[in-house]
XYZ file of C-alpha atoms in Angstrom:
780
model
C -6.568 -17.184 -31.873
C -3.660 -15.062 -30.643
C -4.419 -12.546 -27.900
C -3.229 -9.661 -30.098
C -5.999 -10.403 -32.630
C -8.742 -10.150 -29.978
C -8.378 -6.460 -29.109
C -10.523 -3.894 -30.894
C -7.649 -1.363 -31.083
C -3.962 -2.081 -31.672
C -2.619 -3.125 -28.287
C 0.851 -1.673 -28.963
C -0.351 1.794 -30.052
C 1.205 4.707 -28.193
C -0.931 5.516 -25.152
C 0.130 8.121 -22.627
C -0.433 6.168 -19.416
C -0.080 9.338 -17.376
C -1.108 12.674 -18.867
C 1.589 15.303 -18.503
C 0.532 18.966 -18.510
C 2.309 20.559 -21.466
C 1.918 17.673 -23.947
C -0.607 19.311 -26.236
C 0.331 18.514 -29.858
C -2.702 17.712 -32.011
C -2.056 13.953 -32.168
C -1.956 13.762 -28.366
C -5.042 15.934 -27.960
C -6.984 13.863 -30.503
C -6.155 10.588 -28.730
C -7.028 12.040 -25.329
C -10.409 13.322 -26.515
C -11.223 10.265 -28.610
C -10.294 7.667 -25.952
C -11.274 9.505 -22.755
C -13.541 7.232 -20.728
C -16.203 8.870 -18.578
C -16.793 6.589 -15.630
C -19.734 6.884 -13.235
C -17.566 8.909 -10.877
C -16.356 11.286 -13.612
C -19.893 11.749 -14.870
C -20.844 13.179 -11.443
C -17.792 15.454 -11.442
C -18.563 16.866 -14.906
C -22.095 17.598 -13.714
C -20.849 19.384 -10.566
C -18.164 21.406 -12.356
C -20.183 22.662 -15.316
C -23.172 23.427 -13.104
C -20.904 25.731 -11.051
C -19.182 27.203 -14.126
C -22.536 28.032 -15.790
C -23.343 30.368 -12.860
C -20.347 32.555 -13.770
C -21.321 32.950 -17.430
C -24.297 35.271 -17.043
C -24.220 36.316 -13.371
C -21.765 37.706 -10.830
C -20.077 35.130 -8.575
C -16.984 35.210 -6.411
C -17.078 31.424 -5.931
C -14.834 30.767 -8.895
C -12.352 28.333 -7.379
C -12.358 24.578 -8.095
C -10.262 22.171 -6.006
C -9.689 18.753 -7.617
C -8.114 16.246 -5.239
C -7.015 12.671 -5.698
C -4.004 10.482 -5.065
C -1.655 9.129 -7.708
C -3.473 7.180 -10.394
C -6.831 8.832 -9.784
C -6.672 10.735 -13.101
C -6.886 14.289 -11.723
C -4.285 15.722 -14.145
C -6.036 14.045 -17.068
C -9.399 15.400 -15.879
C -7.885 18.906 -15.600
C -6.540 18.669 -19.145
C -9.866 17.470 -20.558
C -11.577 20.423 -18.817
C -9.116 22.758 -20.523
C -9.994 21.305 -23.955
C -13.735 21.605 -23.321
C -13.538 25.166 -21.943
C -11.386 26.284 -24.886
C -13.455 24.127 -27.287
C -10.589 24.072 -29.755
C -10.882 22.287 -33.077
C -9.018 18.977 -33.272
C -8.929 16.796 -36.419
C -11.886 18.662 -37.918
C -14.123 18.441 -34.814
C -14.702 20.744 -31.880
C -13.537 19.303 -28.530
C -17.104 19.216 -27.200
C -18.294 17.146 -30.197
C -16.114 14.249 -29.005
C -18.333 14.053 -25.922
C -21.708 13.685 -27.651
C -21.660 9.913 -27.094
C -19.735 10.003 -23.804
C -22.134 12.127 -21.719
C -25.534 10.498 -21.302
C -27.172 13.312 -19.327
C -28.522 15.891 -21.833
C -28.549 18.637 -19.156
C -24.834 18.150 -18.430
C -24.056 18.098 -22.159
C -26.007 21.365 -22.569
C -23.963 22.958 -19.739
C -20.709 21.812 -21.389
C -21.775 23.259 -24.747
C -22.795 26.546 -23.104
C -19.342 26.763 -21.493
C -17.627 25.969 -24.788
C -19.501 28.762 -26.559
C -18.011 31.395 -24.210
C -14.775 33.002 -25.449
C -12.001 32.203 -23.020
C -8.267 32.241 -22.473
C -7.493 28.812 -21.046
C -4.157 28.819 -19.224
C -3.103 25.277 -18.286
C 0.212 24.751 -16.485
C 2.091 22.727 -13.892
C 2.979 25.251 -11.210
C 6.219 23.525 -10.233
C 7.602 23.588 -13.795
C 6.537 27.220 -14.360
C 7.989 28.483 -11.091
C 11.468 30.008 -10.965
C 12.031 28.541 -7.492
C 15.611 27.489 -6.929
C 14.865 25.045 -4.108
C 12.036 23.364 -2.253
C 12.357 25.887 0.555
C 12.629 29.005 -1.606
C 9.597 28.853 -3.880
C 8.311 31.684 -6.028
C 5.113 33.305 -4.792
C 1.999 31.963 -6.482
C 0.976 35.417 -7.739
C 4.314 35.677 -9.593
C 3.773 32.329 -11.311
C 0.215 33.326 -12.255
C 1.495 36.658 -13.600
C 4.176 34.905 -15.651
C 1.798 32.465 -17.383
C -0.774 35.266 -17.883
C 1.876 37.354 -19.655
C 3.037 34.409 -21.771
C -0.537 33.675 -22.875
C -0.774 37.175 -24.390
C 2.591 36.833 -26.098
C 4.475 39.016 -23.617
C 7.750 38.200 -21.897
C 7.174 35.683 -19.094
C 10.524 35.759 -17.313
C 10.871 39.593 -17.146
C 7.554 40.943 -15.824
C 8.574 44.634 -16.015
C 9.308 44.118 -19.723
C 5.911 42.431 -20.163
C 4.279 45.523 -18.603
C 6.090 47.730 -21.167
C 4.904 45.445 -23.991
C 1.343 45.649 -22.689
C 1.551 49.454 -22.550
C 2.843 49.615 -26.135
C -0.073 47.419 -27.268
C -2.503 49.896 -25.656
C -0.770 52.787 -27.419
C -0.616 50.896 -30.736
C 3.188 51.115 -31.012
C 4.136 47.503 -30.239
C 4.345 46.214 -33.817
C 6.382 49.252 -34.932
C 8.735 48.738 -31.956
C 9.274 45.070 -32.837
C 10.026 45.897 -36.478
C 12.487 48.675 -35.545
C 14.220 46.424 -32.992
C 14.656 43.671 -35.598
C 16.248 46.182 -37.985
C 18.686 47.282 -35.298
C 19.471 43.895 -33.647
C 19.223 41.595 -36.660
C 16.898 39.191 -34.851
C 13.212 39.082 -33.910
C 12.124 40.746 -30.660
C 10.502 37.538 -29.298
C 13.713 35.539 -29.805
C 16.014 38.223 -28.409
C 14.128 39.821 -25.504
C 15.409 37.202 -23.020
C 18.846 38.796 -23.653
C 17.483 42.043 -22.227
C 20.715 42.931 -20.410
C 22.839 42.582 -23.573
C 20.612 44.643 -25.881
C 20.526 48.007 -24.090
C 21.372 50.249 -27.038
C 19.041 48.505 -29.492
C 16.116 48.503 -27.012
C 16.649 52.177 -26.074
C 16.959 53.262 -29.762
C 13.870 51.242 -30.828
C 11.824 52.713 -27.964
C 12.908 56.276 -28.822
C 12.114 55.768 -32.520
C 8.653 54.204 -32.110
C 7.163 55.492 -28.835
C 6.715 58.806 -27.050
C 9.949 58.232 -25.116
C 13.075 60.288 -25.805
C 16.495 58.629 -25.846
C 17.115 59.873 -22.286
C 13.693 58.689 -21.043
C 14.121 55.300 -22.731
C 17.601 54.812 -21.214
C 16.356 55.932 -17.805
C 13.506 53.399 -18.038
C 15.892 50.640 -19.134
C 18.291 51.218 -16.240
C 15.628 51.483 -13.526
C 12.778 49.252 -14.810
C 13.642 46.208 -12.724
C 14.247 48.180 -9.525
C 11.032 50.180 -9.934
C 8.914 47.116 -10.684
C 6.609 45.705 -8.038
C 3.744 43.251 -8.236
C 0.898 43.143 -5.753
C -1.953 40.649 -5.861
C -4.401 43.533 -6.226
C -2.428 44.922 -9.189
C -2.440 41.474 -10.804
C -6.193 41.022 -10.302
C -6.810 44.461 -11.844
C -4.594 43.538 -14.795
C -6.704 40.416 -15.424
C -9.905 42.455 -15.061
C -8.727 45.049 -17.604
C -7.776 42.316 -20.038
C -11.182 40.616 -19.722
C -12.994 43.927 -20.305
C -10.838 44.597 -23.351
C -11.963 41.281 -24.873
C -15.693 41.779 -24.183
C -17.837 41.479 -21.075
C -18.511 37.734 -21.550
C -14.834 36.807 -21.948
C -13.301 34.452 -19.367
C -9.747 33.812 -18.171
C -9.292 30.366 -16.695
C -6.175 29.323 -14.762
C -5.861 25.508 -14.583
C -3.030 24.726 -12.174
C -1.697 21.191 -11.751
C -0.246 19.935 -8.427
C -0.792 23.118 -6.416
C -1.063 21.151 -3.152
C 2.334 19.543 -3.725
C 3.834 22.978 -4.532
C 2.446 24.585 -1.371
C 3.357 21.684 0.917
C 3.243 23.023 4.479
C 4.380 26.559 3.529
C 1.981 28.954 5.293
C 3.135 31.894 3.147
C 2.278 30.132 -0.122
C -1.106 29.087 1.247
C -1.903 32.685 2.212
C -0.676 33.865 -1.182
C -3.007 31.470 -3.021
C -5.876 32.508 -0.766
C -5.415 36.184 -1.589
C -4.939 35.563 -5.336
C -8.218 33.642 -5.538
C -10.000 36.142 -3.279
C -8.933 39.193 -5.324
C -9.633 37.535 -8.686
C -13.097 36.677 -7.364
C -13.730 40.217 -6.118
C -12.384 42.130 -9.146
C -13.460 39.805 -11.968
C -16.811 38.582 -10.604
C -16.790 35.051 -11.978
C -15.050 35.853 -15.275
C -11.668 34.648 -13.945
C -11.563 31.071 -12.664
C -8.888 29.175 -10.768
C -9.011 25.372 -11.072
C -6.309 23.464 -9.201
C -5.327 19.855 -8.533
C -3.822 18.474 -5.343
C -3.105 15.049 -3.927
C -4.765 16.191 -0.704
C -8.238 17.612 -0.309
C -8.504 21.306 0.596
C -9.271 20.611 4.266
C -6.004 18.681 4.658
C -3.924 21.395 2.943
C -5.483 24.261 4.927
C -5.026 22.684 8.368
C -1.946 24.722 9.227
C -1.610 25.414 12.927
C -2.528 28.902 14.059
C -3.901 30.135 10.725
C -7.439 30.707 9.519
C -7.964 29.599 5.930
C -11.747 29.714 5.999
C -11.719 32.387 3.268
C -9.944 30.177 0.757
C -12.337 27.344 1.540
C -15.173 29.712 0.689
C -13.562 30.655 -2.643
C -12.960 27.009 -3.602
C -16.620 26.251 -3.321
C -16.521 23.483 -5.952
C -14.574 20.484 -4.679
C -14.122 17.324 -6.677
C -12.480 14.290 -5.100
C -11.260 11.729 -7.633
C -10.521 8.160 -6.662
C -9.262 5.225 -8.709
C -12.479 3.348 -7.987
C -13.381 2.953 -11.664
C -9.879 2.550 -13.088
C -10.780 -0.954 -14.279
C -13.602 0.564 -16.358
C -11.078 2.791 -18.161
C -8.658 -0.082 -18.798
C -11.446 -2.353 -20.075
C -12.638 0.257 -22.568
C -9.310 1.737 -23.707
C -7.143 -1.396 -23.814
C -9.080 -4.629 -23.345
C -12.194 -4.024 -25.466
C -12.598 -7.023 -27.805
C -13.693 -7.416 -31.426
C -17.088 -9.068 -32.007
C -15.571 -12.330 -33.225
C -13.266 -12.441 -30.181
C -16.237 -11.889 -27.861
C -18.065 -14.842 -29.441
C -14.955 -17.039 -29.166
C -14.406 -16.131 -25.508
C -18.075 -16.748 -24.691
C -17.785 -20.365 -25.933
C -14.398 -20.794 -24.253
C -15.729 -19.594 -20.873
C -18.694 -21.981 -21.044
C -16.187 -24.824 -21.393
C -13.720 -23.622 -18.715
C -15.944 -21.960 -16.084
C -15.596 -24.732 -13.458
C -11.834 -25.031 -14.029
C -11.379 -21.272 -13.497
C -13.312 -21.346 -10.209
C -10.951 -24.026 -8.840
C -7.844 -22.402 -10.293
C -8.275 -18.828 -8.988
C -8.537 -19.401 -5.227
C -6.950 -17.630 -2.271
C -6.023 -18.856 1.196
C -8.449 -18.352 4.117
C -8.079 -14.917 5.735
C -7.380 -13.147 2.435
C -9.736 -10.176 1.912
C -12.020 -10.383 -1.118
C -10.127 -10.830 -4.369
C -12.476 -10.559 -7.333
C -12.596 -13.447 -9.807
C -14.657 -14.125 -12.922
C -18.329 -14.164 -11.909
C -20.000 -14.057 -15.316
C -19.136 -14.579 -18.964
C -19.315 -10.766 -19.384
C -16.624 -10.405 -16.701
C -14.453 -12.876 -18.556
C -14.835 -11.189 -21.960
C -14.161 -7.694 -20.526
C -11.064 -8.557 -18.508
C -9.366 -11.503 -20.281
C -6.387 -12.230 -20.438
C -6.201 -10.534 -17.023
C -8.065 -11.565 -13.853
C -10.448 -9.144 -12.043
C -8.505 -9.102 -8.729
C -5.409 -7.712 -10.513
C -6.850 -4.176 -10.886
C -7.269 -3.479 -7.171
C -4.210 -5.473 -6.145
C -1.925 -3.564 -8.537
C -3.330 -0.285 -7.203
C -2.448 -1.474 -3.691
C 1.061 -2.406 -4.910
C 1.634 1.056 -6.424
C 0.410 2.729 -3.222
C 2.573 0.506 -1.005
C 5.714 1.023 -3.111
C 5.271 4.806 -2.896
C 4.524 4.665 0.828
C 7.552 2.535 1.706
C 9.936 4.380 -0.595
C 10.915 1.468 -2.827
C 10.661 3.787 -5.836
C 13.679 6.042 -6.257
C 11.917 8.044 -8.967
C 8.706 8.684 -7.127
C 5.809 6.992 -8.884
C 3.575 10.017 -8.319
C 5.756 11.945 -10.773
C 3.720 10.113 -13.373
C 6.102 7.823 -15.254
C 3.800 4.870 -14.823
C 0.098 4.341 -14.325
C -2.208 1.363 -14.046
C -3.228 1.994 -17.638
C 0.313 1.673 -18.970
C 0.990 -1.261 -16.628
C -1.859 -3.283 -18.134
C -0.968 -2.233 -21.662
C 2.694 -3.226 -21.288
C 1.766 -6.582 -19.749
C -0.729 -7.227 -22.567
C 1.938 -6.394 -25.173
C 4.364 -8.927 -23.626
C 1.703 -11.650 -23.846
C 0.170 -10.632 -27.203
C 1.575 -13.673 -29.081
C 0.091 -16.182 -26.615
C -2.960 -18.161 -27.678
C -6.412 -18.261 -26.104
C -6.250 -19.909 -22.676
C -3.170 -17.972 -21.555
C -3.509 -15.774 -18.461
C -1.227 -12.894 -17.499
C 0.452 -13.766 -14.155
C 0.823 -11.024 -11.562
C 4.633 -11.166 -11.872
C 4.270 -9.625 -15.372
C 3.594 -6.241 -13.756
C 7.096 -6.136 -12.265
C 8.655 -4.960 -15.557
C 6.296 -1.961 -15.611
C 7.817 -0.409 -12.507
C 11.336 -1.907 -12.622
C 12.907 1.212 -14.173
C 11.733 3.352 -11.279
C 12.758 1.148 -8.376
C 15.533 1.888 -5.936
C 18.868 0.292 -6.779
C 18.770 -1.985 -3.706
C 15.503 -3.554 -4.941
C 16.453 -3.871 -8.605
C 19.793 -5.504 -7.905
C 18.132 -8.222 -5.800
C 16.142 -9.317 -8.863
C 19.067 -8.808 -11.278
C 21.415 -10.904 -9.124
C 18.742 -13.597 -8.872
C 18.503 -13.676 -12.679
C 22.295 -14.139 -12.875
C 22.379 -16.803 -10.135
C 23.083 -20.225 -11.721
C 21.518 -21.989 -8.732
C 18.140 -20.369 -9.462
C 15.670 -21.095 -12.270
C 13.430 -18.754 -14.278
C 10.510 -19.917 -12.126
C 12.420 -18.922 -8.973
C 12.839 -15.389 -10.342
C 9.100 -15.121 -11.156
C 8.287 -16.168 -7.571
C 10.746 -13.544 -6.299
C 9.121 -10.817 -8.436
C 5.669 -11.660 -7.095
C 6.944 -11.619 -3.499
C 8.461 -8.181 -4.100
C 5.239 -6.792 -5.595
C 3.125 -7.906 -2.619
C 5.800 -7.330 0.055
C 4.079 -4.288 1.614
C 0.482 -5.115 0.626
C -1.336 -6.041 3.841
C -4.403 -7.277 1.934
C -2.437 -10.136 0.360
C -1.014 -12.802 2.729
C 2.166 -14.223 1.198
C 1.067 -17.862 1.531
C 1.753 -20.775 -0.800
C -1.874 -20.825 -2.029
C -1.829 -17.111 -2.848
C 1.584 -17.191 -4.543
C 0.400 -20.081 -6.715
C -2.768 -18.208 -7.709
C -0.789 -15.063 -8.560
C 1.498 -17.108 -10.828
C -1.151 -18.994 -12.814
C -0.227 -18.596 -16.515
C -2.803 -20.782 -18.241
C -6.376 -21.877 -17.637
C -5.255 -25.520 -17.915
C -2.446 -25.188 -15.330
C -2.292 -28.037 -12.805
C -2.497 -26.160 -9.485
C -1.050 -29.090 -7.475
C 1.947 -29.387 -9.799
C 2.343 -25.592 -9.786
C 2.468 -25.577 -5.963
C 5.154 -28.302 -5.973
C 7.298 -26.224 -8.331
C 6.735 -23.075 -6.264
C 7.618 -24.922 -3.045
C 10.925 -25.980 -4.597
C 11.504 -22.377 -5.749
C 10.787 -21.034 -2.265
C 13.261 -23.474 -0.714
C 15.986 -22.341 -3.123
C 15.219 -18.659 -2.552
C 15.405 -19.181 1.238
C 18.801 -20.902 0.889
C 20.059 -17.930 -1.135
C 18.729 -15.609 1.639
C 16.628 -13.724 -0.931
C 13.453 -14.405 1.057
C 12.595 -15.584 4.551
C 9.806 -17.745 5.877
C 7.713 -16.205 8.631
C 5.082 -18.691 9.785
C 3.253 -19.803 6.647
C 4.205 -16.592 4.794
C 7.234 -15.928 2.574
C 8.793 -12.453 2.697
C 10.934 -10.747 0.026
C 14.157 -9.288 1.456
C 15.794 -6.048 0.351
C 19.608 -5.844 0.295
C 19.711 -4.421 3.821
C 17.246 -7.038 5.068
C 19.348 -9.777 3.465
C 22.447 -8.502 5.284
C 20.561 -8.417 8.591
C 19.105 -11.887 8.019
C 22.484 -13.348 7.121
C 23.905 -11.893 10.328
C 20.990 -13.323 12.324
C 21.390 -16.762 10.743
C 25.079 -16.905 11.758
C 24.103 -16.542 15.434
C 24.364 -19.891 17.229
C 21.744 -20.809 19.840
C 22.372 -23.729 22.230
C 19.754 -26.474 21.886
C 19.306 -26.524 25.682
C 18.233 -22.859 25.617
C 15.647 -23.565 22.902
C 14.166 -26.495 24.848
C 14.112 -24.580 28.150
C 12.328 -21.648 26.472
C 9.730 -24.055 25.081
C 9.337 -25.444 28.613
C 8.788 -21.941 29.980
C 6.148 -21.316 27.307
C 4.306 -24.511 28.299
C 4.593 -24.244 32.094
C 4.151 -20.469 32.493
C 1.974 -19.695 29.487
C -0.242 -22.605 28.464
C -0.374 -24.685 31.683
C 0.476 -22.156 34.391
C -0.893 -24.075 37.410
C 1.507 -23.948 40.365
C -0.104 -27.048 41.979
C -2.428 -29.719 40.672
C -5.818 -29.510 42.414
C -6.815 -33.170 42.740
C -9.921 -32.150 44.675
C -10.948 -29.484 47.191
C -8.762 -31.053 49.897
C -5.727 -32.372 48.010
C -3.369 -30.061 46.038
C -0.168 -31.654 44.733
C 3.143 -30.014 43.933
C 4.674 -31.475 40.800
C 7.973 -31.323 38.922
C 7.970 -29.483 35.579
C 10.200 -31.390 33.169
C 10.954 -30.942 29.470
C 13.212 -33.499 27.741
C 14.884 -34.541 31.057
C 15.498 -30.900 32.008
C 13.948 -29.946 35.332
C 12.415 -26.454 35.374
C 11.144 -26.384 38.980
C 13.544 -25.509 41.800
C 12.407 -28.237 44.259
C 12.013 -31.921 43.566
C 8.580 -33.348 44.246
C 7.239 -36.895 44.307
C 5.350 -36.559 40.998
C 5.894 -34.601 37.766
C 4.817 -33.708 34.241
C 7.407 -34.615 31.602
C 6.963 -33.163 28.099
C 8.980 -34.873 25.365
C 9.734 -32.742 22.284
C 10.989 -33.859 18.847
C 14.486 -32.771 20.027
C 14.495 -35.323 22.930
C 16.494 -37.806 20.927
C 17.183 -36.241 17.532
C 17.024 -38.704 14.671
C 15.479 -41.471 16.789
C 11.720 -41.694 17.317
C 10.731 -43.160 20.704
C 8.509 -46.216 20.274
C 5.236 -46.767 22.067
C 6.755 -49.551 24.206
C 9.746 -47.352 25.168
C 7.387 -44.623 26.311
C 5.373 -47.130 28.366
C 8.569 -48.382 30.017
C 9.597 -44.800 30.776
C 6.259 -44.134 32.441
C 6.617 -47.348 34.501
C 10.039 -46.250 35.808
C 9.059 -42.686 36.684
C 6.357 -41.108 38.809
C 5.661 -38.714 35.899
C 2.877 -38.011 33.470
C 4.679 -38.492 30.144
C 3.455 -36.215 27.319
C 4.923 -37.121 23.920
C 4.479 -34.239 21.450
C 4.014 -35.001 17.705
C 7.200 -35.146 15.563
C 6.632 -31.750 13.845
C 9.466 -29.527 15.116
C 8.206 -26.210 13.654
C 7.619 -24.653 17.091
C 11.229 -25.417 18.059
C 12.531 -23.836 14.839
C 10.330 -20.788 15.436
C 11.704 -20.463 18.978
C 15.263 -20.756 17.656
C 14.555 -17.882 15.227
C 13.064 -15.821 18.076
C 16.196 -16.318 20.181
C 18.473 -15.458 17.244
C 16.585 -12.230 16.516
C 16.563 -11.260 20.214
C 20.317 -11.846 20.384
C 20.834 -9.714 17.255
C 18.688 -6.867 18.610
C 20.540 -7.006 21.930
C 23.898 -6.794 20.173
C 22.694 -3.913 17.984
C 21.074 -1.965 20.830
C 21.287 1.783 20.273
C 20.559 3.889 17.199
C 22.157 3.063 13.878
C 23.349 5.834 11.565
C 21.592 4.059 8.695
C 17.870 4.803 8.754
C 16.998 1.646 6.789
C 18.671 -0.536 9.464
C 16.655 1.161 12.219
C 13.428 0.443 10.330
C 14.479 -3.203 9.883
C 15.175 -3.493 13.625
C 11.684 -2.182 14.384
C 10.186 -4.713 11.947
C 12.290 -7.489 13.517
C 10.905 -6.611 16.960
C 7.403 -6.973 15.554
C 8.452 -10.225 13.905
C 9.525 -11.628 17.296
C 6.052 -10.932 18.701
C 4.426 -12.641 15.720
C 6.715 -15.662 15.990
C 6.029 -15.998 19.733
C 2.290 -15.996 19.013
C 2.879 -18.781 16.512
C 5.009 -20.765 19.007
C 2.092 -20.644 21.471
C -0.432 -21.647 18.795
C 1.747 -24.504 17.552
C 2.350 -25.768 21.116
C -1.367 -25.714 21.882
C -2.008 -27.763 18.725
C 0.819 -30.139 19.633
C -0.583 -30.691 23.162
C -4.020 -31.360 21.669
C -2.550 -34.190 19.566
C 0.088 -35.426 22.055
C 0.189 -38.998 23.446
C -0.133 -39.337 27.272
C 1.467 -42.171 29.278
C 1.039 -43.142 32.967
C 2.185 -46.260 34.838
C 3.185 -48.267 31.738
C -0.092 -47.401 29.998
C -0.982 -45.102 27.090
C -4.073 -43.332 28.368
C -6.988 -42.195 26.242
C -8.109 -38.632 27.031
C -11.172 -37.414 25.161
C -10.757 -33.666 25.749
C -8.785 -31.568 23.246
C -8.200 -28.661 25.628
C -4.501 -28.828 26.706
C -5.225 -27.764 30.323
C -8.014 -30.321 30.713
C -5.830 -33.007 29.093
C -2.928 -32.402 31.501
C -5.287 -32.295 34.496
C -6.884 -35.597 33.423
C -3.445 -37.169 33.023
C -2.299 -35.993 36.459
C -5.470 -37.410 38.034
C -4.728 -40.832 36.519
C -1.119 -40.556 37.753
C -2.191 -39.734 41.336
C -4.857 -42.451 41.353
C -2.125 -44.933 40.400
C 0.536 -43.753 42.874
C -1.725 -42.868 45.820
C -4.182 -45.701 45.246
C -5.534 -45.663 48.861
C -6.178 -41.901 48.900
C -9.933 -42.398 48.789
C -9.846 -44.606 51.958
C -10.116 -41.418 54.031
C -13.685 -40.154 53.702
C -14.019 -38.097 56.913
C -11.452 -35.575 58.069
C -10.267 -33.883 61.210
C -10.675 -30.232 60.251
C -8.681 -28.550 63.057
C -6.481 -29.090 66.141
C -9.577 -28.432 68.299
C -11.353 -31.420 66.699
C -8.318 -33.565 67.495
C -8.211 -32.283 71.093
C -11.911 -33.108 71.572
C -11.414 -36.563 70.162
C -8.602 -37.302 72.634
C -9.900 -35.696 75.841
C -13.701 -35.352 75.824
C -15.066 -38.178 78.050
C -17.873 -39.461 75.840
C -15.571 -40.015 72.884
C -13.359 -42.984 72.333
C -10.451 -43.554 69.943
C -10.296 -47.222 69.170
C -9.918 -49.804 66.480
C -13.381 -51.321 66.570
C -14.538 -53.921 64.175
C -17.693 -52.171 63.061
C -18.998 -51.448 59.553
C -20.254 -47.944 60.342
C -17.150 -46.397 61.891
C -15.608 -43.484 59.927
C -12.708 -44.239 57.569
C -13.096 -48.020 58.042
C -10.995 -48.832 54.930
C -8.110 -46.755 56.252
C -8.342 -48.366 59.723
C -8.417 -51.846 58.192
C -5.350 -50.991 56.114
C -3.580 -49.726 59.239
C -4.489 -52.866 61.212
C -3.275 -55.026 58.335
C -0.010 -53.108 58.161
């Protein structure tokens, strides 16, 4: 069975991944109402909102503000739009908007509140404040009251862009002369009033004549009004609130006017004036209209974050926006499962049998390296049927990818502008794999195409050049795409195990073979400087990072410097003893040697000699050669294992330090400065790894003393070196234990020589102190 045949609805149908305010043709509205998924979180928000709104239907309330917050992908704009449909309760495809929710809302009380709201006559004014504003720049934005006034005028059919003209139109409606004026103007101008009024400044004579012929104005009064209308016009928030109040009263005491404003937080930004303006608009609408005018806004930030502007008190606005709904993307997988991935009955039965056969294989296939935070996999057959051909971890991980790409600016066209959502990402990936047969899985790299169009040029060209590179394979490019997607996602270590899991394409994939292919891909990508290896992680490089890395790789570091730095790390970091404490009485100075390079300033009788894999490159010292070396030298010989990773890490550290030293000072290119900061952090991470690798190497190292390979049980490097030095001293100073009693001071020596009842002599007696030493002296 092909994947395409499994889905309940056509997988390639047109779905608006992100709902844009303003798209309200009937086909769009029908799909939005029909397919809207009410998650557990949304169910709570509907309850909260309609409970608050119900209070304004029959009673006075000035708490008529609703603040809907949520970051990109949380569905706040979609939620706002659905509220607008329910409050207007318009008819779509033969059904009222509320009727679409009969089977979506389980709580009968909430459904009753929604129906009560839908029965109230209302003007529902839904708009994106940024697109409706006449602001000419980010720093010169139109006051919020002016935008509200504009959309309020447009809703009633009046001129939106010329508010003084809208006031004239409103006055003519009150007087009953508006229709006559429009007819007379059309006779004079040859075009309808609505189509021509934007050309206000070019229609003076026709407007003046039409006004004089159909209203109480004379020609002189009409011309005087025309010439001075704009200059005489002023709009206060109080005047606007009164205008809304009058309109509501004219429509009946139960009538409501509802302003639904998308992205108000983004529009305000940190502009104190706009914040104060919104506060006063909401306050006056609450005071004058008593719960019949509502303001419902969306913002990426919650109200507390937006109102924390230094030195200003916004407690009033917080009181007006008494209803606060915070949307998350916590249940986004629920929406995707129901709208895109829901399966036909026959497909569900097929997948149930398939899962029973492949359950154990899946558990071994979808695994992540130790230290990776929880990544959800298939736990039950229901999980499998709901999510297939995707894998449960992909929902949260893709969310993290979208967030990281926005945060680190890899998207030139900011993702929060709404071109792509998780919904469309999963749909597009499913469409690309629709012809695959059961058993296929969608790899994580498939999501790259979803966001490719909106990436910065310096990211896109890295992938495009890789695709054109004859030295790279298709598999290499897939690996590169995955490494880009997870580049800034802290929750996903970029290890071999994780990369392999992210690239699984079929339930029957051989994970071992897949890892071999990926390892070869990673090697090729490193050679092309498209990625770098950092410990056991592989990092995608942007264009700037590639340039920096190429420059770093051209830096030459002398092998002696690498070895000496490793010596410093061992003798000042891991084993930092200045002297070896043989016992309480005897402390021995010792030479610190690494690969025949002496680190200590003075030469002592004994030493510790660490031999690295660089001691004799290309030639491995044999066991017998090491024994001979230890016989010739008064040194503890420590032969490290052949793995040279710690040396390569140290070489990279020294290269990066050299680069940073050369590039000291501030670069004019911001991206380069950020890379330098990351490189400094990379040095710290690499030095930690050097220490860890050295400790492991010393745990496994071979120790030689006096032509013997010695067996040391301890795995602690300090204890191992101390044990080795003890054996060395016991071999060199083999008569050290002959002295068992000691002269502690010069006074003791004086007493021994001059006090009468003492005698210094070489007596042949078994009980004299230090007999073994005296015998040795006599023998000598």
